[in-house]
Coordinates of C-alpha atoms and ligand atoms in Angstrom, one line a residue:
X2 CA 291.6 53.7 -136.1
X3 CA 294.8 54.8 -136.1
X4 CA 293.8 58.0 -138.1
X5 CA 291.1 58.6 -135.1
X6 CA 293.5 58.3 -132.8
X7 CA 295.7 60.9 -134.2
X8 CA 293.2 63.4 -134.8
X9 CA 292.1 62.9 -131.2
X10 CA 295.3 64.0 -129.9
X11 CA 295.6 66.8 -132.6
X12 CA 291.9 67.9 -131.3
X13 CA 293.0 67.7 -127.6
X14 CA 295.9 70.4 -128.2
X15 CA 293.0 72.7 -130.3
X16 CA 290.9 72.2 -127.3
X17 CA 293.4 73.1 -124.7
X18 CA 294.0 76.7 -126.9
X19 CA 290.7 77.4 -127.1
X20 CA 290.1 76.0 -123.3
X21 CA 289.6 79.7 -122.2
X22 CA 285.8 78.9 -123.5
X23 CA 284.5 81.6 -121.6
X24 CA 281.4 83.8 -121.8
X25 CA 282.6 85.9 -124.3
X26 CA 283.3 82.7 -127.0
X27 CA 280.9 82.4 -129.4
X28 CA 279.2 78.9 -130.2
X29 CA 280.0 78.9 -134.0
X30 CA 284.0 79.7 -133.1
X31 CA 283.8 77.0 -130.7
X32 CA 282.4 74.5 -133.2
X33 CA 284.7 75.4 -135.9
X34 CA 287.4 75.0 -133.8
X35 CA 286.7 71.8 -131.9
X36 CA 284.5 70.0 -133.9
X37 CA 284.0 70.6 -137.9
X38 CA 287.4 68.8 -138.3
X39 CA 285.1 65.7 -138.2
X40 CA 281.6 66.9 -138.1
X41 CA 282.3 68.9 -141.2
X42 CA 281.8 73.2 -141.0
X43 CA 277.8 72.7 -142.0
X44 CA 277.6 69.9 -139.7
X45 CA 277.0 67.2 -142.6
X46 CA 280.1 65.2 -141.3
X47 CA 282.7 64.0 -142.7
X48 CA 285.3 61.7 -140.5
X49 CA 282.5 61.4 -138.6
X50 CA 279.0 61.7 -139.0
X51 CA 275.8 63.8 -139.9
X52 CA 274.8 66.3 -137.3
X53 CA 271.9 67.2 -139.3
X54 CA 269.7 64.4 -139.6
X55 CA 267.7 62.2 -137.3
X56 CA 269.6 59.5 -137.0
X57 CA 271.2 59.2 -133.4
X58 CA 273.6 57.1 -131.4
X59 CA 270.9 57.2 -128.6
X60 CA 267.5 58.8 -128.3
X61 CA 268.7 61.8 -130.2
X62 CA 267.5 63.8 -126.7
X63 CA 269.4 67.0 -125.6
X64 CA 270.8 64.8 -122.8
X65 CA 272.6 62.1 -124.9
X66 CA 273.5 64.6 -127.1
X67 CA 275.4 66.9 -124.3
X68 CA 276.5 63.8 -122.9
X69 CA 278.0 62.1 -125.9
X70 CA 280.0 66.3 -126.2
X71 CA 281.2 65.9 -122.4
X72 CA 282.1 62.4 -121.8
X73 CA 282.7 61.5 -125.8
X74 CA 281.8 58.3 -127.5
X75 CA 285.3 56.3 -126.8
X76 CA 284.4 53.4 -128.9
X77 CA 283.6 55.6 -132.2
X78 CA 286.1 57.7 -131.6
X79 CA 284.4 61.1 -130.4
X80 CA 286.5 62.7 -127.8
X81 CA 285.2 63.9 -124.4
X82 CA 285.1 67.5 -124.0
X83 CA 284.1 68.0 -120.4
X84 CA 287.7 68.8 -119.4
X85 CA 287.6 71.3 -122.1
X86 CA 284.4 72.9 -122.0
X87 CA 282.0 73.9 -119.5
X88 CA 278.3 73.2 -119.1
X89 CA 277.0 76.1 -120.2
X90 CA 279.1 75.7 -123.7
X91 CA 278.4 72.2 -124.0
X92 CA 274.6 73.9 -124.0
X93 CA 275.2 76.2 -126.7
X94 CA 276.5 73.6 -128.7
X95 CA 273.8 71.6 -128.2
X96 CA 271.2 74.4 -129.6
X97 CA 273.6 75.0 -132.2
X98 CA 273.3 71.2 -133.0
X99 CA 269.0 71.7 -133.2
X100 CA 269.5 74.7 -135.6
X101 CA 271.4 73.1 -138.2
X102 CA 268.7 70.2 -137.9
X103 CA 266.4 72.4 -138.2
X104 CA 267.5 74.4 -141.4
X105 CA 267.9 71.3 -143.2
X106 CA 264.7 69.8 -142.3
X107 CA 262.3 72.6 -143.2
X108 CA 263.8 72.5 -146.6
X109 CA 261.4 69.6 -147.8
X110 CA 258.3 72.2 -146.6
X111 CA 256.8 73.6 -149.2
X112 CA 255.1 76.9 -149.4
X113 CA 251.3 77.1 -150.1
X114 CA 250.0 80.3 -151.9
X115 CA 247.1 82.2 -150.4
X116 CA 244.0 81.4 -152.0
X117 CA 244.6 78.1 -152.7
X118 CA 244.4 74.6 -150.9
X119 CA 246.5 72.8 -148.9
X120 CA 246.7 69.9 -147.2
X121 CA 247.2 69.1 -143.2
X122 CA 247.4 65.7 -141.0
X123 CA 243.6 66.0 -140.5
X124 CA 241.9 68.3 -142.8
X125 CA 242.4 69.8 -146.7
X126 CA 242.5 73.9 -146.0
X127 CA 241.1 76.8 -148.0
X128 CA 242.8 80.0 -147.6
X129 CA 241.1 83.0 -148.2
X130 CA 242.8 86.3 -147.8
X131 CA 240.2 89.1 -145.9
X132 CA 241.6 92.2 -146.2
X133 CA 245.4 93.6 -146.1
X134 CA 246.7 97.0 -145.2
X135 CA 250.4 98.5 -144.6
X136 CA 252.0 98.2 -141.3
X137 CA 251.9 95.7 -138.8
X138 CA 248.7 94.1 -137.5
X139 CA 249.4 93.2 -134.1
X140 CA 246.4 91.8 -132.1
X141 CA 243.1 90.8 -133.9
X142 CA 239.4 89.7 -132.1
X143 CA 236.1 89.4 -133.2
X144 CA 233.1 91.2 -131.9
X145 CA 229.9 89.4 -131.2
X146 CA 228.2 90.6 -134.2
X147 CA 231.1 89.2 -136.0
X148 CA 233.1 92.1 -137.1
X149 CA 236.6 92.2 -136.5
X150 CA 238.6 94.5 -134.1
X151 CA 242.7 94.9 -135.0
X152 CA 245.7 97.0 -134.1
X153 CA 248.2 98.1 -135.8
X154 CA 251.3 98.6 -134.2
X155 CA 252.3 101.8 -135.2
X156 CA 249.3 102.9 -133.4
X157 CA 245.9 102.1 -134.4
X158 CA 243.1 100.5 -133.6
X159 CA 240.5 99.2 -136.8
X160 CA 237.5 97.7 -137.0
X161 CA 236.6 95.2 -139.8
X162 CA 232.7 95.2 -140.3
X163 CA 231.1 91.9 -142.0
X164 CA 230.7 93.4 -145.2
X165 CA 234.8 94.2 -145.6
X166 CA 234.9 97.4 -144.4
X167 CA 238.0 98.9 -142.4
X168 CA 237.2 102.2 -140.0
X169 CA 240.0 103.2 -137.9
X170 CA 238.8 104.0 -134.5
X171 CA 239.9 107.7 -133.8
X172 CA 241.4 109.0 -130.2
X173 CA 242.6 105.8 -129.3
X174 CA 245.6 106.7 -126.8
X175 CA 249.0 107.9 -128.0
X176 CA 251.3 104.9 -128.0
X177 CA 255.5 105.0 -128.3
X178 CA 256.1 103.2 -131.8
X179 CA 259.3 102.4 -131.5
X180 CA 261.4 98.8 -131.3
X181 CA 259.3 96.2 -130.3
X182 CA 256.9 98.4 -128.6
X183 CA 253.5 100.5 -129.8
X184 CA 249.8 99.6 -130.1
X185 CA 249.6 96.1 -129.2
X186 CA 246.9 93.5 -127.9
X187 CA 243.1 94.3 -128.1
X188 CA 239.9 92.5 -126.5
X189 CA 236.7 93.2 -126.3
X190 CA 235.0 91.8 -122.7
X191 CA 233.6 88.4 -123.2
X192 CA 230.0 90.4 -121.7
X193 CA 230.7 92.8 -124.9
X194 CA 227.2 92.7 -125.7
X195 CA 225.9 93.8 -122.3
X196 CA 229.2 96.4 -121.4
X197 CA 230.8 97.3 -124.3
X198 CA 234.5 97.7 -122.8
X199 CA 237.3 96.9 -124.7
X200 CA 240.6 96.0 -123.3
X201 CA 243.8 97.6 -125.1
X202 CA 247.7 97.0 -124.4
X203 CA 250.0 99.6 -126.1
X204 CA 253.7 101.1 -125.1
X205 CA 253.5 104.4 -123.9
X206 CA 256.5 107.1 -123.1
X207 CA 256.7 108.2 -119.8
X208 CA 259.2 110.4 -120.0
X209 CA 263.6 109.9 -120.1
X210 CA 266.5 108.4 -118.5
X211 CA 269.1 110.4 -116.8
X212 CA 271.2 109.7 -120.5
X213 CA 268.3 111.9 -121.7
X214 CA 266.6 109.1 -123.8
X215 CA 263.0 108.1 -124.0
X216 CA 261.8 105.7 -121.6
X217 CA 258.2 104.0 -121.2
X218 CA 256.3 101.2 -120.2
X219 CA 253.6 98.4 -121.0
X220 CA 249.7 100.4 -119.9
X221 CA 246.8 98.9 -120.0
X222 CA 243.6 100.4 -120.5
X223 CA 239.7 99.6 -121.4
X224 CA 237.5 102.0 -123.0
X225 CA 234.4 101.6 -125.4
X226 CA 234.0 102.2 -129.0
X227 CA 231.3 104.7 -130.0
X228 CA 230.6 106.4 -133.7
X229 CA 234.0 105.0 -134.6
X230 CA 235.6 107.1 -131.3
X231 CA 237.3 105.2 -128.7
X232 CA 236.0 107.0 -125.6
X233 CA 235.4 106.5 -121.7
X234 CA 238.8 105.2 -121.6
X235 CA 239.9 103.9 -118.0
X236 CA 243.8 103.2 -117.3
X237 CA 243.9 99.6 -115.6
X238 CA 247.7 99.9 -114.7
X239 CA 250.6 101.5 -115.6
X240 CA 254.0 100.2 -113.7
X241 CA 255.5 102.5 -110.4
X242 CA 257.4 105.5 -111.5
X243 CA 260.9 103.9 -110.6
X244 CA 260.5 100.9 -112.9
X245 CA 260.2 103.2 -116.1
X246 CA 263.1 102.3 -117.6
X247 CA 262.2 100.4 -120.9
X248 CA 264.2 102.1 -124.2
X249 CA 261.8 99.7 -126.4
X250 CA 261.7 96.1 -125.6
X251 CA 260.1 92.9 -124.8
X252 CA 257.2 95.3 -123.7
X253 CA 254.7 91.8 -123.9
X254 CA 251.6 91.6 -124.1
X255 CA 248.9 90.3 -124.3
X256 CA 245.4 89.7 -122.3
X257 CA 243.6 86.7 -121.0
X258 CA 240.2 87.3 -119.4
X259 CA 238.9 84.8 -117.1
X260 CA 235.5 85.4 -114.8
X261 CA 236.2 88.6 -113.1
X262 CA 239.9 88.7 -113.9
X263 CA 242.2 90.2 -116.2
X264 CA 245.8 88.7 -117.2
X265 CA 248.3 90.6 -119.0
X266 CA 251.6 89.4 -120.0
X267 CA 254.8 92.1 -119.5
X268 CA 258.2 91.2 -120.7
X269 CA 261.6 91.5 -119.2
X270 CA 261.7 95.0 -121.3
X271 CA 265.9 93.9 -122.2
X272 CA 266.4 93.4 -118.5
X273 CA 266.4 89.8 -118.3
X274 CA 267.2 90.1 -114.6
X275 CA 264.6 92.0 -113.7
X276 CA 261.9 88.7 -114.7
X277 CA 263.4 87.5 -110.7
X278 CA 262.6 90.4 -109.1
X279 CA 259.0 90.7 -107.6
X280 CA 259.5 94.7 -107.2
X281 CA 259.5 94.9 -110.9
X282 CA 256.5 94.8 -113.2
X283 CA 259.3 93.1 -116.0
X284 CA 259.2 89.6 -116.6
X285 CA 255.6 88.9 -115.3
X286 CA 252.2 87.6 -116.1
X287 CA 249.9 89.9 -113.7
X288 CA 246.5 89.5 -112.4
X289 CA 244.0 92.1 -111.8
X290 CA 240.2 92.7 -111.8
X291 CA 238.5 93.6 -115.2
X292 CA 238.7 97.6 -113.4
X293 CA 241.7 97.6 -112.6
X294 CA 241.5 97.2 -109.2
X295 CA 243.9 94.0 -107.1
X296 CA 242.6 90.9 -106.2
X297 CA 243.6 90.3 -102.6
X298 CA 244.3 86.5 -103.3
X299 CA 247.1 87.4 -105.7
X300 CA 250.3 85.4 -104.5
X301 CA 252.5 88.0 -103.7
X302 CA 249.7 90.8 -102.3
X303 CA 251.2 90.3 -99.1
X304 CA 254.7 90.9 -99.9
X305 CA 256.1 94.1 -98.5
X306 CA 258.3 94.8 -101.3
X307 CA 256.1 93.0 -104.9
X308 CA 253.9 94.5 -106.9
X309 CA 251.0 93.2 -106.2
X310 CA 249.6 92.5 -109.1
X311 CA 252.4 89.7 -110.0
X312 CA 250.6 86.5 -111.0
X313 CA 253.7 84.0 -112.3
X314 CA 257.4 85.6 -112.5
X315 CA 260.6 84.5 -114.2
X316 CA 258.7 84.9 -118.1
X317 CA 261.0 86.5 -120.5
X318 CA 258.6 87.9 -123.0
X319 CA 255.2 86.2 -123.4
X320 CA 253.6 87.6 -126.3
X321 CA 250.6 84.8 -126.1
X322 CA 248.5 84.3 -123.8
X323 CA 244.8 82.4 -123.8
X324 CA 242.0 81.3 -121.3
X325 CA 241.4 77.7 -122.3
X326 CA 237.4 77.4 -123.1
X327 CA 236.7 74.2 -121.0
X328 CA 239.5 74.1 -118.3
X329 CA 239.8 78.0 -117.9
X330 CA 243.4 76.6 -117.2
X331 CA 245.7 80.2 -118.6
X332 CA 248.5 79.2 -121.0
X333 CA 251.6 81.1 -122.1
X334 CA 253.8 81.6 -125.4
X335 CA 257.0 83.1 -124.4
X336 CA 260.5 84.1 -126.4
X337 CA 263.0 82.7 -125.6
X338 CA 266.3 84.2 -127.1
X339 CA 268.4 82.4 -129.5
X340 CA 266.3 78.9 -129.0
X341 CA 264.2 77.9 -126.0
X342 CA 260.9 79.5 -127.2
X343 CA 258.3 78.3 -124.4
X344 CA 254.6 77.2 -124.3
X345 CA 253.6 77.8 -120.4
X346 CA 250.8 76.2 -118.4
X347 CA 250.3 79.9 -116.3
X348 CA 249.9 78.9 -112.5
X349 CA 249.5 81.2 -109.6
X350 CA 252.5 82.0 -107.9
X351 CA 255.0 79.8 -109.9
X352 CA 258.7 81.1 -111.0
X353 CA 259.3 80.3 -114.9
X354 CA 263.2 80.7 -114.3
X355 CA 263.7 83.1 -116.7
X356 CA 266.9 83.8 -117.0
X357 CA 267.9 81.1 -114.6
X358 CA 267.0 78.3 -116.8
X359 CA 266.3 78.4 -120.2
X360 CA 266.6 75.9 -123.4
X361 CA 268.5 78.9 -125.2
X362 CA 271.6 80.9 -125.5
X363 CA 272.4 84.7 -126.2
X364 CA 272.1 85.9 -129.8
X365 CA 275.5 85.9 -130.2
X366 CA 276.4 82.6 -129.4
X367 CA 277.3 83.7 -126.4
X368 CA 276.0 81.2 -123.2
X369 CA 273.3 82.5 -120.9
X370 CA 273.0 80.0 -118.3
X371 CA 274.0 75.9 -118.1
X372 CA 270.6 75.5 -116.7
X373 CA 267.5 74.4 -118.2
X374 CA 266.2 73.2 -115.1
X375 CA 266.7 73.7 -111.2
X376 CA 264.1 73.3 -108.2
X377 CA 261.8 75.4 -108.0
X378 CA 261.6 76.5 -111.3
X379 CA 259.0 75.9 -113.7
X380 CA 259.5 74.0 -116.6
X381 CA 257.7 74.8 -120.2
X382 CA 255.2 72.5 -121.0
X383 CA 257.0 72.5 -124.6
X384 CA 259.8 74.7 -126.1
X385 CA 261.2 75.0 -129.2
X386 CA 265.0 74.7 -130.0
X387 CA 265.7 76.5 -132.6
X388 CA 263.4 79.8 -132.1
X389 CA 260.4 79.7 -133.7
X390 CA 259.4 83.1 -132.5
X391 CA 256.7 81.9 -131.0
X392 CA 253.5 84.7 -130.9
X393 CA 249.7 84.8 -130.6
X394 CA 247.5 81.8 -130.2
X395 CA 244.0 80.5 -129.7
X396 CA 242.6 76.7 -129.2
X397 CA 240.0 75.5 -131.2
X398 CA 236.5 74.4 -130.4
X399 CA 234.2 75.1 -132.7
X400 CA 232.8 72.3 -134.7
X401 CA 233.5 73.5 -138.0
X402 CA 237.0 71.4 -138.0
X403 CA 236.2 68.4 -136.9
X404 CA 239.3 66.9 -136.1
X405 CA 240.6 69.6 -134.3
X406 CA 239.0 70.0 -131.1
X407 CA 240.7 70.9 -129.0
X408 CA 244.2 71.7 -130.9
X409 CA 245.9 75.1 -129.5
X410 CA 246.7 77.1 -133.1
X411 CA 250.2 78.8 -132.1
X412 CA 251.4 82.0 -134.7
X413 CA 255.7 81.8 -135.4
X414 CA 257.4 85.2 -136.7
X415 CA 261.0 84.2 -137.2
X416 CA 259.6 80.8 -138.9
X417 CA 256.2 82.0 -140.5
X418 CA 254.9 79.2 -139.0
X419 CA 251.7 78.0 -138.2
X420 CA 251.5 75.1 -135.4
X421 CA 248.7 73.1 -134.3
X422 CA 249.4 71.1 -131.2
X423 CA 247.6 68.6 -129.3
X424 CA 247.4 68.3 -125.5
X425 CA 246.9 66.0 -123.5
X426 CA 247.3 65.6 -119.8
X427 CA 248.6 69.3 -119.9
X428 CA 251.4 67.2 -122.4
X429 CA 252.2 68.6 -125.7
X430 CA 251.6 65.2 -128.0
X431 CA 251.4 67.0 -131.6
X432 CA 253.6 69.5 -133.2
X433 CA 252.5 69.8 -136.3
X434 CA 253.7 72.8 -139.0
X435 CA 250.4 73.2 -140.9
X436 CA 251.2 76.2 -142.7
X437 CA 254.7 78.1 -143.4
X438 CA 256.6 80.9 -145.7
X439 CA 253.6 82.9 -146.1
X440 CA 254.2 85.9 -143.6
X441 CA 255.2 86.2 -140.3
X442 CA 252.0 85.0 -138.3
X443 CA 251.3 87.0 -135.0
X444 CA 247.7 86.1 -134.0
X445 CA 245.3 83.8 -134.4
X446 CA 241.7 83.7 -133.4
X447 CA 238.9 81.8 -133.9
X448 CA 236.0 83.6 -135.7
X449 CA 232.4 83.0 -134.9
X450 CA 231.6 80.8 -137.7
X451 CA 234.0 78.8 -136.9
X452 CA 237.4 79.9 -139.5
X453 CA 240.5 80.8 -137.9
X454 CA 241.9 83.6 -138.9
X455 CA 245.4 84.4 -139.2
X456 CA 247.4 87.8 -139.3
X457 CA 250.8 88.0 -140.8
X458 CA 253.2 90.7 -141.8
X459 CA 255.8 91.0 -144.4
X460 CA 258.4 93.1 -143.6
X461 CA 260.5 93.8 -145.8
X462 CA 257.0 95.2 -147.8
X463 CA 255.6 96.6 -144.4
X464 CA 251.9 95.0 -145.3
X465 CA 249.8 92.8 -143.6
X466 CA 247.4 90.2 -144.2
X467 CA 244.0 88.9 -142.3
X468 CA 243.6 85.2 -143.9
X469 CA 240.7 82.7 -142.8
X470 CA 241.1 79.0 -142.9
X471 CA 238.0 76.7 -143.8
X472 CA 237.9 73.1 -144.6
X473 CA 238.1 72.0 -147.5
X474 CA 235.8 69.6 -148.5
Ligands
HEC27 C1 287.9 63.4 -133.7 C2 286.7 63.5 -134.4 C3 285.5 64.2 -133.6 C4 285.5 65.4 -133.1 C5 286.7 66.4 -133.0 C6 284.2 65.6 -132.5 N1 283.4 64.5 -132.8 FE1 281.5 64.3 -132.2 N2 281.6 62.4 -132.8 C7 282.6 61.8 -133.5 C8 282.3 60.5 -133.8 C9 283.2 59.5 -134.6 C10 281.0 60.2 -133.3 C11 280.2 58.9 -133.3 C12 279.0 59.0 -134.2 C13 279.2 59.5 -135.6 O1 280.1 59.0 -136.3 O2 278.5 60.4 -135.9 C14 280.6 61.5 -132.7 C15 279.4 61.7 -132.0 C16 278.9 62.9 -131.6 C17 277.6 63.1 -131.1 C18 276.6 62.1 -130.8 C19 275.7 62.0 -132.0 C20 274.7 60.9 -131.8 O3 274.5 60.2 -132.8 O4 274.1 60.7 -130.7 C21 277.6 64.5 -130.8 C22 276.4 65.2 -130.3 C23 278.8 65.1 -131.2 N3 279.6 64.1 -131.7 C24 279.1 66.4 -131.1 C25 280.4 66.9 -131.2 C26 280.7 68.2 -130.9 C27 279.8 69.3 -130.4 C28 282.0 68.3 -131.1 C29 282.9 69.5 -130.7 C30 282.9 70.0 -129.4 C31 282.5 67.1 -131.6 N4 281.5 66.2 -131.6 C32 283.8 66.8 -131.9 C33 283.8 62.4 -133.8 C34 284.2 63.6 -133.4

């Protein structure tokens, strides 16, 4: 006790030295200085307990967790840090606190190997690996006849007939590889049969900065695919000339299609401030007509100074997006940076908070914001603390799984995951890791036969895989 007591005080005079906790401190320094004394430097305590496992004073929530860090636990001896620290570093920690739980908990996962079996909650899985090629496959969809449209992001767009065969679809437009950005989603028109279009996303220079570097933007366009040439190509939208300003990030997106309409996801582009500001296209789920042309219902048409094709606003960088088959309800996977990966229910009009609010805190350890929630702001319907990199998903309906009807299949890159979560009452009541370690999975689709298909990259061999999923019986 007496020990405690002593360390307390020796803690207290720490604290007050590194009380300057401003902005610029990062989480790790702040840990190592106020807390691995007792929490031990990897977390897995010492004086004082485990950080790491799953055993909590209270519900283990981020609340009693921030709470037990600002007001301490008197009786056990943990001091308060409230005085010390503010809010928005009592957040970091907190994240900091779900990382370290999280690296230790994945640990018992193990790997499966592709063309093998493996098990899942509800159904035994074959894996089957369809073709593979160098680069990065980006976006993936089937056709109605069941062949397989793909990008790649340094700038191509394949097709995949039944019988294994790649062709790479020539004159597809010129995209700007570089950072995140380049040839990104493709879909073909739900009415493929009767109109043939096909919807592409890709990052295109526009020109450069006064600095003299490149700049470019998010376009969208639709064309049709004829003798293996992309051709009749109509631009959908490209962003006003003033906004061009992206030098290769968070360029989105991705493409919903629901009735007449046509979503498309654009990130913040690195301007996270932007995502508040209506007279950008950064930071946005938009909303136009299959053509291109604005539907006069959109929530901010009327708005002297918005685009008028904003949808929902305050969305970092959404790089999933799906129509949901029965509700029609759109739905959202969106980045967060360093933790507070999202899963949005997309609803017209609505502010995400972006960077207002989020779960997460800047790469460096740095803190963004103390909020994860304020009025007026949208919450996720589910986030994920430590980043998962969350990427392309798909729900699943056909009857070929049985037991997951339903289930939304979401893609992970950071965590080569793949999760299968159940909804219900728009709540996220399954999280379950059904697959991990094998690549880093962007998309996921559902193909007509019922298999869902997986893409995922390795990068440090720049080659991707297409992989299928059946049951296993
Ligand atoms: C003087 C020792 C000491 C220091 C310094 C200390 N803690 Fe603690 N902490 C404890 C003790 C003792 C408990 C009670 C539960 C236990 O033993 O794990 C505790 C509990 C907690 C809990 C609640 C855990 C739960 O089970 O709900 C959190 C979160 C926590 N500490 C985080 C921190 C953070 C973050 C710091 C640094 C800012 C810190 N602690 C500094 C001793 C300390």
């Amino acid at each position: 006790m007496r020990k405690t007591n002593y360390l307390v005080t020796a803690l207290s005079i720490l604290c007050t030295s590194s009380l300057t906790a401003s902005a610029a401190v990062k989480v790790e320094d702040i840990f190592k200085a106020n807390c691995a004394s007792c929490h031990g430097e990897q977390l897995q305590g010492g004086m004082a307990g485990s950080l790491l496992d799953t055993t909590w004073l209270k519900d283990g929530s981020d609340k009693s967790l921030s709470e037990a860090i600002k007001f301490g636990v008197k009786e056990k001896g943990m001091p308060a840090f409230g005085a010390s620290l503010s809010e928005e570093t009592i957040r970091t920690l907190v994240v900091y606190i779900r990382e370290a739980g999280y690296r230790a908990d994945v640990q018992a996962i193990k790997t499966p190997t592709i063309n093998k079996r493996f098990s899942t909650k509800y159904h035994s899985v074959n894996t089957q690996e369809v073709t593979s090629t160098s680069g990065i496959i980006w976006a993936m969809d089937f056709l109605p006849d069941g062949s397989l449209l793909y990008t790649l992001r340094e700038g191509q767009l394949w097709l995949l007939d039944k019988n294994g065969q790649s062709t790479q679809i020539k004159n597809t437009p010129e995209v700007w590889h570089r950072g995140q950005g380049g040839m990104l989603d493709v879909m073909p028109d739900p009415d493929y049969a009767q109109n043939g279009w096909v919807y592409l996303s890709y990052s295109k220079k526009t020109g450069q900065n006064k600095a003299g570097q490149d700049i470019g933007i998010t376009a969208i366009v639709r064309g049709k695919i004829k003798n293996n040439q992309w051709v009749e190509q109509q631009t959908l939208f490209e962003a006003p000339k003033q906004t061009h300003r992206n030098r290769g990030w968070h360029f989105g997106s991705r493409f919903a299609i629901s009735g007449e309409y046509l979503f498309f996801s654009n990130g913040d582009e690195g301007h996270q401030d932007d995502a508040q500001d209506l007279a950008t296209q950064n930071g946005k789920v938009h909303r136009i007509y299959k053509n291109g042309q604005i539907p006069k219902d959109n929530p901010f048409f009327n708005h002297s100074k918005a685009l008028k094709t904003i949808w929902t606003y305050g969305n970092r960088n959404p790089q999933g997006l799906v129509k949901h088959p029965i509700t029609h309800q759109i739905w959202s996977t969106e980045h967060g940076p360093r933790g507070g990966d999202e899963l949005n229910l997309i609803t017209k009009g609505l502010n995400y908070g972006w960077p207002k609010i989020t779960y997460g805190m800047n790469y460096d350890g740095t803190p963004i914001t103390p909020h994860t929630s304020l009025p007026g702001m949208q919450q996720p319907v589910h986030q994920w603390t430590p980043s998962i990199a969350v990427a392309g998903m798909n729900f699943y309906t056909h009857k070929l799984f049985q037991q997951w009807q339903g289930d939304l299949f979401v893609g992970s890159l950071a965590k080569k995951q793949l999760h299968r979560l159940r909804i219900k009452n728009d709540k996220v009541v399954e999280d379950e890791i059904i697959l991990k370690g094998l690549g880093r999975i962007r998309d996921v689709v559902v193909a007509p036969n019922g298999k869902l298909y997986i893409t995922m990259n390795d990068r440090q061999a720049n080659e991707s895989k297409i992989i299928a999923l059946s049951p296993s019986k």
